[in-house]
PDB file of C-alpha atoms and ligand atoms in Angstrom:
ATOM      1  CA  UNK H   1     -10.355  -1.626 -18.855  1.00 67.00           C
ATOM      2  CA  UNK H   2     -10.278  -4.262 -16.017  1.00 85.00           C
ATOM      3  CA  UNK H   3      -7.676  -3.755 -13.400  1.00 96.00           C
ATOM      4  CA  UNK H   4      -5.423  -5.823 -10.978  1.00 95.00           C
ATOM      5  CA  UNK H   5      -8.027  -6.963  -7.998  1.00 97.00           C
ATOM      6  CA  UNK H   6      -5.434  -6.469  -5.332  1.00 98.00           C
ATOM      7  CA  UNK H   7      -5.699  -6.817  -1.398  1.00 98.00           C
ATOM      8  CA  UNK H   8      -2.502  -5.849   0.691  1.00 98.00           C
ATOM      9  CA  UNK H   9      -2.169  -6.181   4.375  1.00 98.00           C
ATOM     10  CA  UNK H  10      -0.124  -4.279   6.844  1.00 98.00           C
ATOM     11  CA  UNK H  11       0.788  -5.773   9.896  1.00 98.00           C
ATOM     12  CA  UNK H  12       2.938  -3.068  11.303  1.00 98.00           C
ATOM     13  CA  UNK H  13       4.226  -3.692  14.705  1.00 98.00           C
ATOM     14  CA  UNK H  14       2.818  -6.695  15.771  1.00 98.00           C
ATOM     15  CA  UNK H  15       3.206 -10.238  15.938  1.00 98.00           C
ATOM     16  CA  UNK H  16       6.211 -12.115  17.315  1.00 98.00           C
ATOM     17  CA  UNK H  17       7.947 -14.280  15.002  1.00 98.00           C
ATOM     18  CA  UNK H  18       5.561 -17.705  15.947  1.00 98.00           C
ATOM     19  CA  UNK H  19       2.518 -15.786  15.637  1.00 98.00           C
ATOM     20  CA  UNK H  20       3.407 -14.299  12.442  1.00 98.00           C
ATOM     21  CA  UNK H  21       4.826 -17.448  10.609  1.00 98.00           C
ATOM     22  CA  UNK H  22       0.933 -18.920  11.528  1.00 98.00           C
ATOM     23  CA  UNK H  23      -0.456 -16.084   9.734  1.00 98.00           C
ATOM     24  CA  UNK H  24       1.308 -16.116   6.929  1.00 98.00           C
ATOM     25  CA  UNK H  25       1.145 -20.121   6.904  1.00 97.00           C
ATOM     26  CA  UNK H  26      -2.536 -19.538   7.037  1.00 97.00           C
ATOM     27  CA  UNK H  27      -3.504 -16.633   4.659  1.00 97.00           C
ATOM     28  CA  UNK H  28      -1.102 -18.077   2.254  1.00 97.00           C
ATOM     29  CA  UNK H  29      -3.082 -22.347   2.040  1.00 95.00           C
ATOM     30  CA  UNK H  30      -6.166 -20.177   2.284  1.00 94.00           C
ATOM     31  CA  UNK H  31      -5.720 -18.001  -0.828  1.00 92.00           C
ATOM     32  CA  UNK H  32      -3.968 -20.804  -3.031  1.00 88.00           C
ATOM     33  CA  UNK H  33      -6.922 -21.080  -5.619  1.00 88.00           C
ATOM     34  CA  UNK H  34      -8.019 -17.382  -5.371  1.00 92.00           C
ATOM     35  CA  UNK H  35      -5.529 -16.683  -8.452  1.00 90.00           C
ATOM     36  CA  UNK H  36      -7.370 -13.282  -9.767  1.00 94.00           C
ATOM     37  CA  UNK H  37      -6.426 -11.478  -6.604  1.00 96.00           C
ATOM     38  CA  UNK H  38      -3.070 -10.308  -5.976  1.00 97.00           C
ATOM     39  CA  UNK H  39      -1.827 -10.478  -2.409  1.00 98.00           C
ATOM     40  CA  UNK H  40       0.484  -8.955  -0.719  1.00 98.00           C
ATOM     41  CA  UNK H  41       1.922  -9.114   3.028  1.00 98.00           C
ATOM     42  CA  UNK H  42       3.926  -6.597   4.582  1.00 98.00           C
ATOM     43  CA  UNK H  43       5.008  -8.191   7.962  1.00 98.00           C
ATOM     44  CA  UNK H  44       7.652  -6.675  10.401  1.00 98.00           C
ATOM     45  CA  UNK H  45      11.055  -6.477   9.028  1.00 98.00           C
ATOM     46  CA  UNK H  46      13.108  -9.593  11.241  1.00 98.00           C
ATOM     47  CA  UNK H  47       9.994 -11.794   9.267  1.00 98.00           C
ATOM     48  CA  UNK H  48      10.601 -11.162   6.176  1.00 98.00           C
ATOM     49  CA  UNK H  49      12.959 -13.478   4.964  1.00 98.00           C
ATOM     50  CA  UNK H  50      10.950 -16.404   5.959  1.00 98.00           C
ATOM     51  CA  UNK H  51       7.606 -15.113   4.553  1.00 98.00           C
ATOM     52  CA  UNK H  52       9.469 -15.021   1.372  1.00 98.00           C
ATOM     53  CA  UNK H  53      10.640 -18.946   1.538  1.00 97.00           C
ATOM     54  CA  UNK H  54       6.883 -19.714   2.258  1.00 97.00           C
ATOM     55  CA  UNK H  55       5.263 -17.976  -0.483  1.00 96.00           C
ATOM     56  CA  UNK H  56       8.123 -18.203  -3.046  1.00 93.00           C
ATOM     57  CA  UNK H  57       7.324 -19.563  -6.499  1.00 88.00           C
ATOM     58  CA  UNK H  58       3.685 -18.220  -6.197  1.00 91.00           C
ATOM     59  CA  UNK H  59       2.770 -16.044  -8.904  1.00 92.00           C
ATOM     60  CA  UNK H  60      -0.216 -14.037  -6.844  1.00 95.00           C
ATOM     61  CA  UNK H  61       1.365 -13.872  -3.596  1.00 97.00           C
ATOM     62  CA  UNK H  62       4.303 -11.147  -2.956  1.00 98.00           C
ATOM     63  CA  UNK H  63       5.637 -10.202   0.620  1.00 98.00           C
ATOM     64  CA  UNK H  64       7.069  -6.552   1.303  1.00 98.00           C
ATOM     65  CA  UNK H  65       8.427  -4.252   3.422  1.00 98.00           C
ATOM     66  CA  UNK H  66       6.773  -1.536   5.309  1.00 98.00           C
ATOM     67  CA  UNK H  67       9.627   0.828   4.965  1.00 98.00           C
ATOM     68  CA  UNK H  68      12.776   0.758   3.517  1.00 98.00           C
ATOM     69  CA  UNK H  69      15.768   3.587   4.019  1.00 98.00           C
ATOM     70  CA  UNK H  70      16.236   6.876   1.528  1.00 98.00           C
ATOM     71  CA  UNK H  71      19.680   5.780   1.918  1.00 98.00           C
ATOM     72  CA  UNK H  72      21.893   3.123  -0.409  1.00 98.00           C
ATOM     73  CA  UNK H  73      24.101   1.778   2.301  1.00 98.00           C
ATOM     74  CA  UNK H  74      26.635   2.886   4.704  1.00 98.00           C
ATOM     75  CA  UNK H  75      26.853   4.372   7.904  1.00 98.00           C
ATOM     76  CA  UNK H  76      22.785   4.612   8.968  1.00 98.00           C
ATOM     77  CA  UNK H  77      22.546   2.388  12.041  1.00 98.00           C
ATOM     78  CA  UNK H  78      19.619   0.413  12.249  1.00 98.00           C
ATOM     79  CA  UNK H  79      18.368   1.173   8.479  1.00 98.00           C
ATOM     80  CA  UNK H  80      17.472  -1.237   6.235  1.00 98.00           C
ATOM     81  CA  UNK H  81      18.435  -0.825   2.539  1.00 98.00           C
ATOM     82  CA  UNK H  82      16.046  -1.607  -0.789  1.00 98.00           C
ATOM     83  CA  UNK H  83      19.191  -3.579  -1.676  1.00 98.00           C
ATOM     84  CA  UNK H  84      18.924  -5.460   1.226  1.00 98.00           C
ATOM     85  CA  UNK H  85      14.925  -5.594   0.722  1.00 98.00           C
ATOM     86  CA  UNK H  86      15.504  -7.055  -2.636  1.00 98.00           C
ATOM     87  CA  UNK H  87      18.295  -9.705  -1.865  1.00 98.00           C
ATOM     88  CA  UNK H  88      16.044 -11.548   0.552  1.00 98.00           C
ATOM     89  CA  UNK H  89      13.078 -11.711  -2.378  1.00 97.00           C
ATOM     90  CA  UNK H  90      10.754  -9.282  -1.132  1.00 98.00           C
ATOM     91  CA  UNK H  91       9.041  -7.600  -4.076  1.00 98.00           C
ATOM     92  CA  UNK H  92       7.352  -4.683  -2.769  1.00 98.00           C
ATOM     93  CA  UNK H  93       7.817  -1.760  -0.287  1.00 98.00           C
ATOM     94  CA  UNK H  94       4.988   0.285   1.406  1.00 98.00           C
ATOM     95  CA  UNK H  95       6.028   4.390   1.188  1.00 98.00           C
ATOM     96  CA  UNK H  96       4.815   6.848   2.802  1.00 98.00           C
ATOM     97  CA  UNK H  97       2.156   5.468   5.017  1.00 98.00           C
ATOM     98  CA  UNK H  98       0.902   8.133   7.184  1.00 97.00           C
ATOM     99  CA  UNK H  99       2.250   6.815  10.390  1.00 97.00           C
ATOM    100  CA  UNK H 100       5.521   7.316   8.790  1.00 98.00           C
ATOM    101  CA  UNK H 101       4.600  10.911   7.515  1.00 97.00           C
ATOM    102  CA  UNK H 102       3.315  11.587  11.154  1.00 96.00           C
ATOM    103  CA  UNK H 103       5.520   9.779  13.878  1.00 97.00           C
ATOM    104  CA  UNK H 104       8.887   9.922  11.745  1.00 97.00           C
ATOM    105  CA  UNK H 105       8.568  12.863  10.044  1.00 98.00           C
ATOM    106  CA  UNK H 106       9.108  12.046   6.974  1.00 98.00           C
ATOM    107  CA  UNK H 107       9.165  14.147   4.380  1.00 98.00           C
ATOM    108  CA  UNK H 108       8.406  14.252   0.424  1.00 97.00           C
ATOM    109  CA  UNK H 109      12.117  14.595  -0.499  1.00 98.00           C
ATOM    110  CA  UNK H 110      12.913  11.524   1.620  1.00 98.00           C
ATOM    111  CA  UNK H 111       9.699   9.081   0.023  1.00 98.00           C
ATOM    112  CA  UNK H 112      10.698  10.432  -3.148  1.00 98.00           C
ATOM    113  CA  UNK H 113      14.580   9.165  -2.585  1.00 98.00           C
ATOM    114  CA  UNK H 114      13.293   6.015  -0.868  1.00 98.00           C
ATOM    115  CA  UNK H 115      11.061   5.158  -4.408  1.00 98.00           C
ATOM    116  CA  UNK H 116      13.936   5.810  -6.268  1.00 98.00           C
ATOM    117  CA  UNK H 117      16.062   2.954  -4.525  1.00 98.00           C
ATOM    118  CA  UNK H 118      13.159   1.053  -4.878  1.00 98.00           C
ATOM    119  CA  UNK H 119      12.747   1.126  -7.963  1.00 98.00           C
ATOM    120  CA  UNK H 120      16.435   0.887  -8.876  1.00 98.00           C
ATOM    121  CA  UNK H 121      16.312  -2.228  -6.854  1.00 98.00           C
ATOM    122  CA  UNK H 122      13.580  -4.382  -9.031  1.00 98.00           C
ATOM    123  CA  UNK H 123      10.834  -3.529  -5.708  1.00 98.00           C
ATOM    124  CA  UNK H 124       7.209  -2.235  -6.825  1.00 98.00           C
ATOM    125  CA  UNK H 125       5.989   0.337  -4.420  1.00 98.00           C
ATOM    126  CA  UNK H 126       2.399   1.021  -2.725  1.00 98.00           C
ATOM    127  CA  UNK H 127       2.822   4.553  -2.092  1.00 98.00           C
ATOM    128  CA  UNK H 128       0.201   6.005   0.473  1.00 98.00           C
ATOM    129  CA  UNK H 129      -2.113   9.301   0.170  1.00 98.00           C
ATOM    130  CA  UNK H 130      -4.529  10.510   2.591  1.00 98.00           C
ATOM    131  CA  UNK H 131      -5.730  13.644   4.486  1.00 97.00           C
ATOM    132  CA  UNK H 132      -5.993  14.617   8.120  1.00 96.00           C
ATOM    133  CA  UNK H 133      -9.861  14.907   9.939  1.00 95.00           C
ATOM    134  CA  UNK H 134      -9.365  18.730  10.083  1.00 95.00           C
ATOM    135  CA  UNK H 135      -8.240  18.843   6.493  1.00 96.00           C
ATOM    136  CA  UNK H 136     -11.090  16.567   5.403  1.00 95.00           C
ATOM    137  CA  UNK H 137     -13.626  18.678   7.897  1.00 94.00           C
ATOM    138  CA  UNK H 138     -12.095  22.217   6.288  1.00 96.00           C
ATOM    139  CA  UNK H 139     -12.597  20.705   2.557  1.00 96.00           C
ATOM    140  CA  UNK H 140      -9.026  21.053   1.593  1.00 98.00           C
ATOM    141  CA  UNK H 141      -8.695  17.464   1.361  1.00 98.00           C
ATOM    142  CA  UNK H 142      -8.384  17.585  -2.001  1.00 98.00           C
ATOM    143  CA  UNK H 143      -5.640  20.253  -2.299  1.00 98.00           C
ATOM    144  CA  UNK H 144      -3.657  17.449   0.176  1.00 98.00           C
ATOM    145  CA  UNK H 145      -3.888  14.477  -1.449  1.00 98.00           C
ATOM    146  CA  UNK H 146      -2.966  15.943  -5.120  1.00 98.00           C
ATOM    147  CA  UNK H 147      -0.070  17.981  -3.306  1.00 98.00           C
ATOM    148  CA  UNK H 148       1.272  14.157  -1.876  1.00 98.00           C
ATOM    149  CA  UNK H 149       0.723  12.946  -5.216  1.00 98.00           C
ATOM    150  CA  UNK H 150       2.500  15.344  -7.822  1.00 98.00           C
ATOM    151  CA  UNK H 151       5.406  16.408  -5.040  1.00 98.00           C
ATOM    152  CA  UNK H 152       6.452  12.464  -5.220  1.00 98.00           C
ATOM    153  CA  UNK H 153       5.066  11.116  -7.768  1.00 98.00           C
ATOM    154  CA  UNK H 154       5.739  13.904 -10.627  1.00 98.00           C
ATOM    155  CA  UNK H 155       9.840  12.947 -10.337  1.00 98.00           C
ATOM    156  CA  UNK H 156       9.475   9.853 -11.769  1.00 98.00           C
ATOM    157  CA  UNK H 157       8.148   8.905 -15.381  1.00 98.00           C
ATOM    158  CA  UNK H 158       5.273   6.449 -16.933  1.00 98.00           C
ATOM    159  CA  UNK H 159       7.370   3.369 -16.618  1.00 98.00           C
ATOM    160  CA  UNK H 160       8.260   3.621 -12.684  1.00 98.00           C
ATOM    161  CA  UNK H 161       4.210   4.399 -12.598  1.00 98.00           C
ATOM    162  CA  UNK H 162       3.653   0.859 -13.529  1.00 98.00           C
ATOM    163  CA  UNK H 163       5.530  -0.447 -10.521  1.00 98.00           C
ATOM    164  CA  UNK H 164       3.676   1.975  -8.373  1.00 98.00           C
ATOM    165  CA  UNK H 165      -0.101   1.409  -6.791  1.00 98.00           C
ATOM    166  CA  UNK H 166      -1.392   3.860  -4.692  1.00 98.00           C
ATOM    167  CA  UNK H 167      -3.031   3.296  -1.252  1.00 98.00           C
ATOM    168  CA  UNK H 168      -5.654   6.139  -0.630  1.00 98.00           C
ATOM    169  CA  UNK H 169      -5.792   5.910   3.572  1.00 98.00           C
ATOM    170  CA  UNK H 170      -7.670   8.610   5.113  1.00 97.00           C
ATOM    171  CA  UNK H 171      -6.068   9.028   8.374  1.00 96.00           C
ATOM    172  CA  UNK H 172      -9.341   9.308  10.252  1.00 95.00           C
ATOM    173  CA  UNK H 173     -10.374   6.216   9.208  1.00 94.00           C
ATOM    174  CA  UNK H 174      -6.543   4.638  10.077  1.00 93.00           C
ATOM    175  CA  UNK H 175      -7.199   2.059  13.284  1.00 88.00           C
ATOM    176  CA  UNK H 176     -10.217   4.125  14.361  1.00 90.00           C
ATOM    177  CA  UNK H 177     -12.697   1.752  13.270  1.00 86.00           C
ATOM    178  CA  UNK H 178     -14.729   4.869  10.942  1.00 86.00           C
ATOM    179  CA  UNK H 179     -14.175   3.450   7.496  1.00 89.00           C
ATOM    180  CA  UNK H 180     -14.868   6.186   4.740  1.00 92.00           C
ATOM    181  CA  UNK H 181     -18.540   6.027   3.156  1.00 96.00           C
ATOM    182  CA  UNK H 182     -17.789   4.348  -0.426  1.00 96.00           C
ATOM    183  CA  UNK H 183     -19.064   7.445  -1.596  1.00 97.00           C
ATOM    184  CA  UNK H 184     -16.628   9.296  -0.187  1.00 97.00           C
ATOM    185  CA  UNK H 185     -13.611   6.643  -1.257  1.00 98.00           C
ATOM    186  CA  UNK H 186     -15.085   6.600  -4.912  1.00 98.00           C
ATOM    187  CA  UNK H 187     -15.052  10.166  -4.984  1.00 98.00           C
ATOM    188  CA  UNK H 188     -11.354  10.530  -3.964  1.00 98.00           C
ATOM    189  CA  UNK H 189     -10.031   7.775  -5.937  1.00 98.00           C
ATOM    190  CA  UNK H 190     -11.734   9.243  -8.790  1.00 98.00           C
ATOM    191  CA  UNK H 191     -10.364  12.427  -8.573  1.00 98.00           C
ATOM    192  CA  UNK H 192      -6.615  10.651  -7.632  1.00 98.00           C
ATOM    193  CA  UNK H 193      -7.136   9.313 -10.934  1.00 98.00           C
ATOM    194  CA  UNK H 194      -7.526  12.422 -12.604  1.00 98.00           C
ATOM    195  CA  UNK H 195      -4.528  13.716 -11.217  1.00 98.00           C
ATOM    196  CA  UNK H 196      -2.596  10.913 -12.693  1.00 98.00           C
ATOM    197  CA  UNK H 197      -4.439  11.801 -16.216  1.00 98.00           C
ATOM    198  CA  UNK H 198      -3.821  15.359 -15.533  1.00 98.00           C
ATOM    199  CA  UNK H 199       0.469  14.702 -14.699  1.00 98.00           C
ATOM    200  CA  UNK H 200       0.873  11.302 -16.933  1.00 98.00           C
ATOM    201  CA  UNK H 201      -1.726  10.142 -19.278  1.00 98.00           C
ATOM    202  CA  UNK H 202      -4.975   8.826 -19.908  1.00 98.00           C
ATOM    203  CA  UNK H 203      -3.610   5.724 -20.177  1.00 98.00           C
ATOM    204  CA  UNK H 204      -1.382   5.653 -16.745  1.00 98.00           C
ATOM    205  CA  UNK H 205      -4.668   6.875 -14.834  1.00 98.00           C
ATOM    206  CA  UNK H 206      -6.524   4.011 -16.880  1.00 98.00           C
ATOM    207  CA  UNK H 207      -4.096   1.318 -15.753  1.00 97.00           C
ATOM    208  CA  UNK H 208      -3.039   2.710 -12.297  1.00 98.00           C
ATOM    209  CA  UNK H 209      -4.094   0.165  -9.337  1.00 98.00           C
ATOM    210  CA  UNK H 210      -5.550   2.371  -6.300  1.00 98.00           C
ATOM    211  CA  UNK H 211      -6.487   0.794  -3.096  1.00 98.00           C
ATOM    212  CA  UNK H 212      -8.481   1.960  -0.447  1.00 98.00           C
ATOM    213  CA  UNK H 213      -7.092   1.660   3.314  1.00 97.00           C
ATOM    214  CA  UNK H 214      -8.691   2.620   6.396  1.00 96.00           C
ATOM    215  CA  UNK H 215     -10.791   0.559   8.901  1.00 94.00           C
ATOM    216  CA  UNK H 216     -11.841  -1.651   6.024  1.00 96.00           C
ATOM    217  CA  UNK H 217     -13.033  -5.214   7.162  1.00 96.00           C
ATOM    218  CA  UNK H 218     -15.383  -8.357   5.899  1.00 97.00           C
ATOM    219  CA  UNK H 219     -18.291  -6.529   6.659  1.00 96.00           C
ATOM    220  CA  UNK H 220     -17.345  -3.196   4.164  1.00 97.00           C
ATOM    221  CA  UNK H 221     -14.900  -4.714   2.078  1.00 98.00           C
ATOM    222  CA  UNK H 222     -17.796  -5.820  -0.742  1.00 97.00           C
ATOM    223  CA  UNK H 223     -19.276  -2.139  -0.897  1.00 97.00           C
ATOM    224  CA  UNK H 224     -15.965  -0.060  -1.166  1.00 98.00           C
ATOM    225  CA  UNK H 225     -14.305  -2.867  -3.679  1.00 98.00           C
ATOM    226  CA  UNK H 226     -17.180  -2.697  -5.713  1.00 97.00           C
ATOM    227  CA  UNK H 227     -16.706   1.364  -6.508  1.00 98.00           C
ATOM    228  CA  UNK H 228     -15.598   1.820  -9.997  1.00 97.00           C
ATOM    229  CA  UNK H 229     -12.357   3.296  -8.925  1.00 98.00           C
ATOM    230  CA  UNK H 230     -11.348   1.005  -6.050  1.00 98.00           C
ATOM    231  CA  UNK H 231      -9.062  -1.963  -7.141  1.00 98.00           C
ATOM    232  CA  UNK H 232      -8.725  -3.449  -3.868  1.00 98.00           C
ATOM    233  CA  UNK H 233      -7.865  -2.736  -0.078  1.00 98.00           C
ATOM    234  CA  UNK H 234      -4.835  -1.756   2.074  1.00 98.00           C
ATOM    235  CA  UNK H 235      -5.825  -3.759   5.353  1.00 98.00           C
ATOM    236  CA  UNK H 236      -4.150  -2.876   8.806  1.00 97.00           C
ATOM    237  CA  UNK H 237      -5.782  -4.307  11.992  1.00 97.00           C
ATOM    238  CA  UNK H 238      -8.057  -6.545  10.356  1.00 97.00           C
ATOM    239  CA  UNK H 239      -5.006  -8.381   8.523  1.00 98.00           C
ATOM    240  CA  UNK H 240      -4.078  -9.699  11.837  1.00 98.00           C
ATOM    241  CA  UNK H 241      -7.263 -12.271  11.738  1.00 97.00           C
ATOM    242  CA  UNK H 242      -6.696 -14.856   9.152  1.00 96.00           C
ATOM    243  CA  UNK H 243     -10.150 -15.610   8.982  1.00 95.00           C
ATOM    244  CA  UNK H 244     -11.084 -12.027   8.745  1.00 97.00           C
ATOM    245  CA  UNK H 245      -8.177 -10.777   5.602  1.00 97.00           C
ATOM    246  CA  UNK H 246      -9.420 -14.034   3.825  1.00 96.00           C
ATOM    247  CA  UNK H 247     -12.824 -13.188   3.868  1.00 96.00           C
ATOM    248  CA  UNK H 248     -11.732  -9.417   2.833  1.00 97.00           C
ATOM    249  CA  UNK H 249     -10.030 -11.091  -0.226  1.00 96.00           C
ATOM    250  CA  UNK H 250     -13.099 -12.783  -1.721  1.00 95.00           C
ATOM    251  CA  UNK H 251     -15.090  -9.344  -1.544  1.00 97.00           C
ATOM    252  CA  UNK H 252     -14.792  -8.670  -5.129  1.00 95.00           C
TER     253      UNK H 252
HETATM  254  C1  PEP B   1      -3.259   0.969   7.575  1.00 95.55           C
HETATM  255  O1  PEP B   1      -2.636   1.356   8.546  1.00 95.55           O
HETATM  256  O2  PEP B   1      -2.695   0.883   6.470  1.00 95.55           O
HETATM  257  C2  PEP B   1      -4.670   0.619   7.756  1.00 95.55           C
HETATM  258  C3  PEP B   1      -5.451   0.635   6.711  1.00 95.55           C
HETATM  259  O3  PEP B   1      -5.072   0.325   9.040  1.00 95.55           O
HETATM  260  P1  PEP B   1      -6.540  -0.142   9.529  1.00 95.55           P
HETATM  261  O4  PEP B   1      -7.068  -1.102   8.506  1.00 95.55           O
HETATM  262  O5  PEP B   1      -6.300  -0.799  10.848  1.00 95.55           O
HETATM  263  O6  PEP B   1      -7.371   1.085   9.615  1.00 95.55           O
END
């Protein structure tokens, strides 16, 4: 079976509104005729809206959000809803990216609430998996990555699963420049796609789209998206460049 080719890019924190409205401008008249890759952008939140009106009406090009609340609305100062995602025509939301599991705490009861509104509010998730350095040195990487998996994943059924792609991001390769060997990101993805066999079907680990994230670049990107089980790339630092993220999304 041939999967989605899909390359996303995370901005996180950076960019001020001028700077980001380039990028966008830019990555978006670059990638026009590159039609058998799916893109998608998750800029800052205050961006959002206006990455939507440029890349509206284009069938390959989505723009998300990098977070979005476990709660519906109501009292939650500074939150920001999957309703509110939704309305402005974002169609995806990044969950559970490690700097979210690490610096916020959060937990697997609150991604699993926050994919629920998701879902219920027409978004398609990237929902991220990876292991610590001391979990990957002490071999119980494995055990990690399935546990983020079924704890999250397991409460929903096949359909969500098809609005769901999973971003494998070893967190020792996050920002750090050590990108995982495509050995080593074949092997995991394989196995994540197992677990999906193992808790959904053969079919729904046939068909699920997993990226790899994790100091990947132009210079790697051809390697890792060449692995059997690596559909694309979740891109961080190197999404930043333009240049760079364009030449990442004709590495297939
Ligand atoms: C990320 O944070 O999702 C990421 C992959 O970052 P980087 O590419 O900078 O390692």
């Amino acid at each position: 079976m041939s999967r989605k080719k899909i390359v996303a890019g995370n901005w996180k924190m950076n960019t001020d509104y001028n700077e980001a409205m380039a990028l966008i401008t830019n990555v978006f008249n670059a990638s026009k005729t590159l039609i058998n890759v799916e893109k998608i952008i998750f800029p800052p939140f205050p961006f959002l809206q206006s990455a939507c009106e440029i890349t509206k009406n284009e069938t390959s090009f989505f723009i998300g959000a990098q977070n979005c609340s476990e709660h519906l609305s109501g009292a939650y100062t500074g939150e920001v809803s999957a309703n509110m995602i939704n309305s402005i025509g974002c169609s995806y939301v990044l969950i559970g990216h490690s700097e979210r599991r690490l610096f916020f705490k959060e937990t697997d009861d609150q991604l699993i609430l926050k994919i629920k509104h998701a879902l219920n509010h027409n978004l398609r998730i990237v929902y991220c998996v990876g292991e610590q350095l001391d979990e990957r040195k002490n071999a119980s990487h494995f055990d990690v990555v399935r546990a983020q998996l079924e704890n999250v994943l397991n409460n929903f059924n096949e359909l969500d699963l098809e609005k769901i792609h999973i971003a494998y991001e070893p967190v020792w390769a996050i920002g750090t420049g050590e990108t995982a060997t495509p050995d080593q990101a074949q092997e995991m993805h394989a196995y994540i796609r197992g677990v999906i066999n193992k808790n959904f079907s053969a079919e729904a680990a046939e068909k699920i789209n997993i990226l790899y994230g994790g100091s990947c670049n132009s210079k790697n990107a051809k390697e890792l998206f060449s692995c059997n089980d690596i559909d694309g790339g979740l891109i961080g630092g190197a999404s930043l460049k333009a240049d760079e993220f364009c030449k990442i999304m004709l590495s297939f």
